[in-house]
């Protein structure tokens, strides 16, 4: 619970609800599966090579999803008052999307970070050992960095 509370937007109630419901998170193969289980990923209605992403699926645990979206809504207020203190991704999505849509997108990203913190590193994941595993934010950002470098290759 203490590691989850270090993630911005995750408080004591959210962290304890996630740990009580999910446990270690080993039942999910990746962060996207965890976010989909929470109902934070868009519905995919693609056909004929044309990609159509719809609204969030709302499948899964409504309580945790509501807590995450509420936490991100409070972060939006902080980002609007002091945008220079936050990741540019947050300011960018707030400039492009309505605040409720941005809150859901930020909750989706936070859910993936939560999964990265919950799931213990695998023995064969050598990229994980080079980062400080005692600091939850370092673990979150290392996973995000790893995913971005994999995506760009």
Coordinates of N, CA and C in Angstrom, one line a residue:
X1 N 0.8 -1.2 0.0 CA 0.0 0.0 0.0 C 0.9 1.3 0.0
X2 N 2.0 1.2 0.7 CA 2.9 2.4 0.8 C 3.5 2.7 -0.5
X3 N 3.8 1.7 -1.3 CA 4.4 1.9 -2.6 C 3.4 2.6 -3.6
X4 N 2.2 2.1 -3.5 CA 1.1 2.7 -4.4 C 0.8 4.1 -4.0
X5 N 0.9 4.5 -2.8 CA 0.6 5.8 -2.3 C 1.6 6.8 -2.9
X6 N 2.8 6.4 -3.3 CA 3.8 7.3 -3.8 C 3.5 7.7 -5.3
X7 N 2.5 7.0 -5.9 CA 2.1 7.4 -7.3 C 1.2 8.6 -7.2
X8 N 1.4 9.7 -7.9 CA 0.6 10.9 -7.8 C -0.9 10.5 -8.2
X9 N -1.8 11.0 -7.4 CA -3.2 10.7 -7.6 C -3.8 9.5 -7.0
X10 N -2.9 8.7 -6.3 CA -3.3 7.5 -5.6 C -3.2 7.8 -4.1
X11 N -4.3 7.8 -3.4 CA -4.3 8.1 -2.0 C -4.4 6.8 -1.2
X12 N -4.6 6.9 0.1 CA -4.7 5.7 1.0 C -5.9 4.8 0.7
X13 N -7.0 5.5 0.3 CA -8.2 4.7 0.1 C -8.1 3.9 -1.2
X14 N -7.6 4.6 -2.3 CA -7.4 4.0 -3.6 C -6.4 2.8 -3.5
X15 N -5.3 3.1 -2.8 CA -4.2 2.1 -2.7 C -4.7 0.8 -1.9
X16 N -5.4 1.0 -0.8 CA -5.9 -0.1 -0.1 C -7.0 -0.9 -0.8
X17 N -7.8 -0.2 -1.6 CA -8.9 -0.8 -2.4 C -8.2 -1.7 -3.5
X18 N -7.2 -1.2 -4.1 CA -6.5 -1.9 -5.2 C -5.8 -3.1 -4.6
X19 N -5.1 -3.0 -3.5 CA -4.4 -4.1 -2.9 C -5.4 -5.2 -2.5
X20 N -6.5 -4.8 -1.9 CA -7.5 -5.7 -1.4 C -8.2 -6.4 -2.5
X21 N -8.4 -5.8 -3.7 CA -9.1 -6.4 -4.8 C -8.2 -7.2 -5.7
X22 N -7.0 -6.6 -6.0 CA -6.1 -7.2 -7.0 C -5.1 -8.1 -6.4
X23 N -4.5 -7.7 -5.3 CA -3.4 -8.5 -4.7 C -2.1 -8.1 -5.3
X24 N -1.4 -9.0 -5.8 CA -0.1 -8.8 -6.4 C -0.1 -8.4 -7.8
X25 N -1.2 -8.6 -8.5 CA -1.4 -8.2 -9.9 C -0.8 -9.2 -10.8
X26 N -0.4 -10.4 -10.3 CA 0.3 -11.4 -11.2 C -0.7 -12.1 -12.2
X27 N -2.0 -11.9 -11.9 CA -3.0 -12.5 -12.8 C -3.1 -11.7 -14.2
X28 N -2.5 -10.6 -14.2 CA -2.5 -9.8 -15.5 C -1.1 -9.9 -16.1
X29 N -1.1 -10.1 -17.4 CA 0.2 -10.2 -18.2 C 0.9 -8.8 -18.4
X30 N 0.1 -7.8 -18.5 CA 0.7 -6.5 -18.7 C -0.3 -5.4 -18.1
X31 N 0.2 -4.2 -18.2 CA -0.6 -3.1 -17.7 C -1.8 -2.8 -18.4
X32 N -1.8 -3.1 -19.7 CA -3.0 -2.9 -20.5 C -4.2 -3.8 -20.1
X33 N -3.8 -5.1 -19.8 CA -4.8 -6.0 -19.3 C -5.4 -5.5 -18.0
X34 N -4.6 -5.0 -17.1 CA -5.1 -4.4 -15.8 C -6.0 -3.3 -16.1
X35 N -5.6 -2.3 -17.0 CA -6.4 -1.2 -17.3 C -7.7 -1.6 -17.9
X36 N -7.7 -2.7 -18.8 CA -8.9 -3.2 -19.4 C -9.8 -3.8 -18.4
X37 N -9.2 -4.5 -17.4 CA -10.0 -5.1 -16.4 C -10.7 -4.1 -15.5
X38 N -10.1 -2.9 -15.4 CA -10.7 -1.8 -14.7 C -11.8 -1.1 -15.5
X39 N -11.8 -1.4 -16.8 CA -12.7 -0.7 -17.7 C -12.3 0.7 -18.2
X40 N -10.9 0.9 -18.2 CA -10.4 2.2 -18.6 C -9.9 2.3 -20.0
X41 N -10.0 1.2 -20.8 CA -9.5 1.2 -22.1 C -10.7 1.4 -23.1
X42 N -10.5 2.0 -24.2 CA -11.6 2.2 -25.2 C -12.0 0.9 -25.8
X43 N -13.3 0.9 -26.2 CA -13.8 -0.3 -26.9 C -13.3 -0.2 -28.3
X44 N -13.0 -1.3 -28.9 CA -12.4 -1.4 -30.2 C -13.5 -1.9 -31.2
X45 N -14.0 -1.1 -32.1 CA -15.0 -1.5 -33.0 C -14.4 -1.3 -34.4
X46 N -13.3 -1.9 -34.7 CA -12.6 -1.8 -35.9 C -13.1 -2.8 -36.9
X47 N -13.1 -2.4 -38.2 CA -13.6 -3.3 -39.2 C -13.0 -2.9 -40.6
X48 N -12.5 -3.8 -41.4 CA -12.0 -3.5 -42.7 C -10.8 -2.7 -42.7
X49 N -9.9 -2.8 -41.7 CA -8.7 -2.1 -41.6 C -8.9 -0.6 -41.1
X50 N -10.1 -0.2 -40.8 CA -10.3 1.1 -40.3 C -10.5 1.0 -38.8
X51 N -9.6 1.7 -38.1 CA -9.6 1.6 -36.6 C -10.7 2.6 -36.0
X52 N -11.6 2.1 -35.2 CA -12.6 2.9 -34.5 C -12.5 2.6 -33.0
X53 N -12.1 3.5 -32.3 CA -12.0 3.4 -30.8 C -13.2 4.1 -30.2
X54 N -13.9 3.5 -29.4 CA -15.1 4.1 -28.8 C -14.9 4.6 -27.4
X55 N -16.0 4.6 -26.7 CA -15.9 5.0 -25.3 C -15.3 3.9 -24.4
X56 N -15.0 4.2 -23.1 CA -14.4 3.2 -22.3 C -15.4 2.1 -22.1
X57 N -14.9 0.9 -21.8 CA -15.8 -0.3 -21.8 C -16.6 -0.3 -20.5
X58 N -16.2 0.2 -19.4 CA -16.9 0.2 -18.1 C -17.0 -1.2 -17.6
X59 N -16.3 -2.1 -18.0 CA -16.3 -3.5 -17.5 C -15.3 -3.5 -16.3
X60 N -15.5 -4.4 -15.4 CA -14.6 -4.5 -14.3 C -15.1 -3.8 -13.0
X61 N -14.1 -3.5 -12.2 CA -14.4 -2.9 -10.9 C -14.7 -1.4 -11.0
X62 N -16.0 -1.1 -10.7 CA -16.5 0.3 -10.8 C -15.9 1.1 -9.7
X63 N -15.7 0.6 -8.5 CA -15.3 1.4 -7.4 C -13.8 1.8 -7.6
X64 N -12.9 0.9 -8.0 CA -11.5 1.3 -8.3 C -11.5 2.3 -9.4
X65 N -12.2 2.0 -10.5 CA -12.2 3.0 -11.6 C -12.7 4.4 -11.2
X66 N -13.7 4.4 -10.4 CA -14.2 5.7 -9.9 C -13.1 6.4 -9.1
X67 N -12.4 5.7 -8.2 CA -11.4 6.3 -7.4 C -10.3 6.8 -8.2
X68 N -9.8 6.1 -9.2 CA -8.7 6.5 -10.1 C -9.1 7.8 -10.9
X69 N -10.3 7.8 -11.4 CA -10.8 8.9 -12.2 C -10.9 10.1 -11.3
X70 N -11.4 9.9 -10.1 CA -11.5 11.0 -9.1 C -10.1 11.6 -8.7
X71 N -9.2 10.7 -8.5 CA -7.8 11.1 -8.2 C -7.2 11.9 -9.4
X72 N -7.5 11.5 -10.6 CA -6.9 12.2 -11.7 C -7.6 13.6 -11.9
X73 N -8.9 13.6 -11.6 CA -9.6 14.9 -11.6 C -9.0 15.9 -10.7
X74 N -8.6 15.5 -9.5 CA -8.0 16.4 -8.6 C -6.6 16.8 -9.1
X75 N -5.9 15.9 -9.8 CA -4.6 16.3 -10.4 C -4.8 17.3 -11.5
X76 N -5.9 17.2 -12.2 CA -6.1 18.2 -13.3 C -6.2 19.6 -12.7
X77 N -6.8 19.8 -11.5 CA -6.8 21.1 -10.9 C -5.4 21.6 -10.6
X78 N -4.6 20.7 -10.1 CA -3.2 21.0 -9.8 C -2.4 21.4 -11.0
X79 N -2.6 20.6 -12.1 CA -1.9 20.8 -13.4 C -2.3 22.2 -13.9
X80 N -3.6 22.5 -13.8 CA -4.0 23.8 -14.4 C -3.4 25.0 -13.6
X81 N -3.2 24.8 -12.3 CA -2.7 25.9 -11.5 C -1.2 26.1 -11.7
X82 N -0.5 25.0 -11.8 CA 1.0 25.0 -12.0 C 1.4 24.0 -13.0
X83 N 1.3 24.3 -14.3 CA 1.6 23.3 -15.3 C 3.0 23.0 -15.5
X84 N 3.9 23.9 -15.1 CA 5.4 23.6 -15.2 C 5.9 22.5 -14.3
X85 N 5.1 22.2 -13.2 CA 5.6 21.2 -12.3 C 5.3 19.7 -12.7
X86 N 4.5 19.6 -13.8 CA 4.1 18.3 -14.2 C 4.6 17.8 -15.5
X87 N 4.5 16.6 -15.8 CA 4.9 16.0 -17.1 C 4.2 16.7 -18.3
X88 N 4.9 17.1 -19.3 CA 4.2 17.8 -20.5 C 3.1 17.0 -21.1
X89 N 3.1 15.7 -20.9 CA 2.1 14.8 -21.5 C 0.7 15.2 -20.9
X90 N 0.7 15.5 -19.6 CA -0.6 15.9 -19.0 C -1.1 17.2 -19.6
X91 N -0.2 18.2 -19.7 CA -0.7 19.5 -20.2 C -1.1 19.4 -21.7
X92 N -0.4 18.5 -22.4 CA -0.8 18.3 -23.8 C -2.2 17.7 -24.0
X93 N -2.5 16.7 -23.2 CA -3.8 16.0 -23.3 C -4.9 16.9 -22.8
X94 N -4.6 17.8 -21.8 CA -5.6 18.7 -21.3 C -5.9 19.8 -22.4
X95 N -4.9 20.2 -23.2 CA -5.1 21.2 -24.2 C -5.9 20.6 -25.4
X96 N -5.8 19.3 -25.6 CA -6.5 18.6 -26.7 C -7.8 18.1 -26.4
X97 N -8.1 17.7 -25.2 CA -9.3 16.9 -24.9 C -10.1 17.7 -23.7
X98 N -11.4 17.4 -23.6 CA -12.1 17.9 -22.5 C -11.6 17.3 -21.2
X99 N -11.8 18.0 -20.1 CA -11.2 17.6 -18.8 C -11.6 16.2 -18.4
X100 N -12.9 15.8 -18.6 CA -13.3 14.4 -18.1 C -12.6 13.3 -19.0
X101 N -12.5 13.6 -20.3 CA -11.8 12.6 -21.2 C -10.4 12.5 -20.8
X102 N -9.7 13.7 -20.5 CA -8.4 13.7 -20.0 C -8.2 13.0 -18.7
X103 N -9.2 13.1 -17.8 CA -9.1 12.4 -16.5 C -9.1 10.9 -16.7
X104 N -9.9 10.4 -17.6 CA -10.0 9.0 -17.9 C -8.7 8.5 -18.5
X105 N -8.1 9.3 -19.5 CA -6.9 8.9 -20.1 C -5.7 8.9 -19.1
X106 N -5.7 9.9 -18.1 CA -4.7 9.9 -17.1 C -4.9 8.7 -16.1
X107 N -6.2 8.3 -15.9 CA -6.4 7.2 -15.0 C -6.0 5.9 -15.7
X108 N -6.1 5.8 -17.0 CA -5.6 4.7 -17.7 C -4.1 4.5 -17.6
X109 N -3.4 5.7 -17.8 CA -2.0 5.7 -17.6 C -1.5 5.3 -16.2
X110 N -2.3 5.8 -15.2 CA -2.0 5.6 -13.8 C -2.2 4.1 -13.5
X111 N -3.2 3.5 -14.1 CA -3.5 2.1 -13.8 C -2.4 1.2 -14.3
X112 N -1.8 1.6 -15.5 CA -0.6 0.8 -16.0 C 0.6 1.0 -15.1
X113 N 0.8 2.2 -14.5 CA 1.8 2.4 -13.5 C 1.6 1.6 -12.3
X114 N 0.3 1.5 -11.8 CA 0.0 0.7 -10.6 C 0.3 -0.7 -10.8
X115 N 0.0 -1.2 -12.0 CA 0.3 -2.6 -12.3 C 1.8 -2.9 -12.3
X116 N 2.6 -1.9 -12.8 CA 4.1 -2.0 -12.8 C 4.6 -2.0 -11.4
X117 N 4.0 -1.3 -10.5 CA 4.4 -1.3 -9.1 C 4.0 -2.5 -8.4
X118 N 2.8 -3.0 -8.6 CA 2.3 -4.2 -7.9 C 3.0 -5.5 -8.3
X119 N 3.3 -5.6 -9.6 CA 3.9 -6.9 -10.1 C 5.3 -6.9 -9.8
X120 N 5.8 -8.0 -9.1 CA 7.2 -8.1 -8.8 C 8.0 -8.3 -10.1
X121 N 9.2 -7.8 -10.2 CA 9.9 -8.0 -11.4 C 10.3 -9.4 -11.6
X122 N 10.3 -9.8 -12.9 CA 10.6 -11.2 -13.3 C 12.2 -11.3 -13.2
X123 N 12.6 -12.6 -13.0 CA 14.0 -12.8 -13.0 C 14.7 -12.6 -14.3
X124 N 14.0 -12.8 -15.4 CA 14.5 -12.6 -16.7 C 14.4 -11.2 -17.2
X125 N 13.8 -10.3 -16.5 CA 13.7 -8.9 -16.9 C 14.9 -8.1 -16.4
X126 N 15.9 -8.2 -17.2 CA 17.2 -7.6 -16.9 C 17.1 -6.1 -16.9
X127 N 16.2 -5.5 -17.7 CA 16.1 -4.1 -17.8 C 15.6 -3.5 -16.5
X128 N 14.9 -4.3 -15.7 CA 14.3 -3.8 -14.5 C 15.3 -3.6 -13.4
X129 N 16.3 -4.4 -13.4 CA 17.3 -4.4 -12.3 C 18.2 -3.2 -12.3
X130 N 18.3 -2.5 -13.4 CA 19.1 -1.3 -13.5 C 18.5 -0.1 -12.8
X131 N 17.3 -0.2 -12.4 CA 16.6 1.0 -11.7 C 16.4 0.7 -10.2
X132 N 16.2 1.8 -9.5 CA 16.0 1.7 -8.1 C 14.7 1.1 -7.8
X133 N 14.6 -0.1 -7.3 CA 13.4 -0.8 -7.1 C 12.7 -0.4 -5.8
X134 N 13.4 0.4 -4.9 CA 12.8 0.8 -3.7 C 11.9 2.0 -3.8
X135 N 12.1 2.7 -4.9 CA 11.3 3.9 -5.2 C 10.2 3.6 -6.2
X136 N 8.9 3.7 -5.8 CA 7.8 3.4 -6.7 C 7.8 4.3 -7.9
X137 N 8.0 5.6 -7.8 CA 8.0 6.4 -8.9 C 9.1 6.1 -9.9
X138 N 10.3 5.7 -9.4 CA 11.3 5.3 -10.3 C 10.9 4.1 -11.1
X139 N 10.2 3.2 -10.4 CA 9.8 2.0 -11.1 C 8.7 2.3 -12.1
X140 N 7.8 3.2 -11.8 CA 6.8 3.6 -12.8 C 7.4 4.2 -14.0
X141 N 8.3 5.2 -13.8 CA 8.9 5.9 -14.9 C 9.8 5.0 -15.7
X142 N 10.5 4.0 -15.0 CA 11.4 3.1 -15.7 C 10.5 2.2 -16.7
X143 N 9.4 1.8 -16.2 CA 8.5 1.0 -17.1 C 8.0 1.8 -18.3
X144 N 7.6 3.1 -18.0 CA 7.1 3.9 -19.1 C 8.3 4.2 -20.1
X145 N 9.5 4.4 -19.6 CA 10.6 4.6 -20.4 C 10.9 3.4 -21.3
X146 N 10.8 2.2 -20.6 CA 11.1 1.0 -21.3 C 10.1 0.8 -22.4
X147 N 8.8 1.0 -22.1 CA 7.7 0.8 -23.1 C 7.9 1.8 -24.3
X148 N 8.3 3.0 -24.0 CA 8.5 4.0 -25.1 C 9.7 3.6 -25.9
X149 N 10.8 3.1 -25.4 CA 11.9 2.7 -26.2 C 11.6 1.5 -27.0
X150 N 10.8 0.6 -26.5 CA 10.4 -0.6 -27.2 C 9.5 -0.2 -28.4
X151 N 8.6 0.8 -28.1 CA 7.7 1.2 -29.2 C 8.4 1.9 -30.3
X152 N 9.5 2.7 -30.0 CA 10.2 3.4 -31.0 C 11.1 2.5 -31.8
X153 N 11.4 1.3 -31.4 CA 12.3 0.4 -32.2 C 11.6 -0.3 -33.3

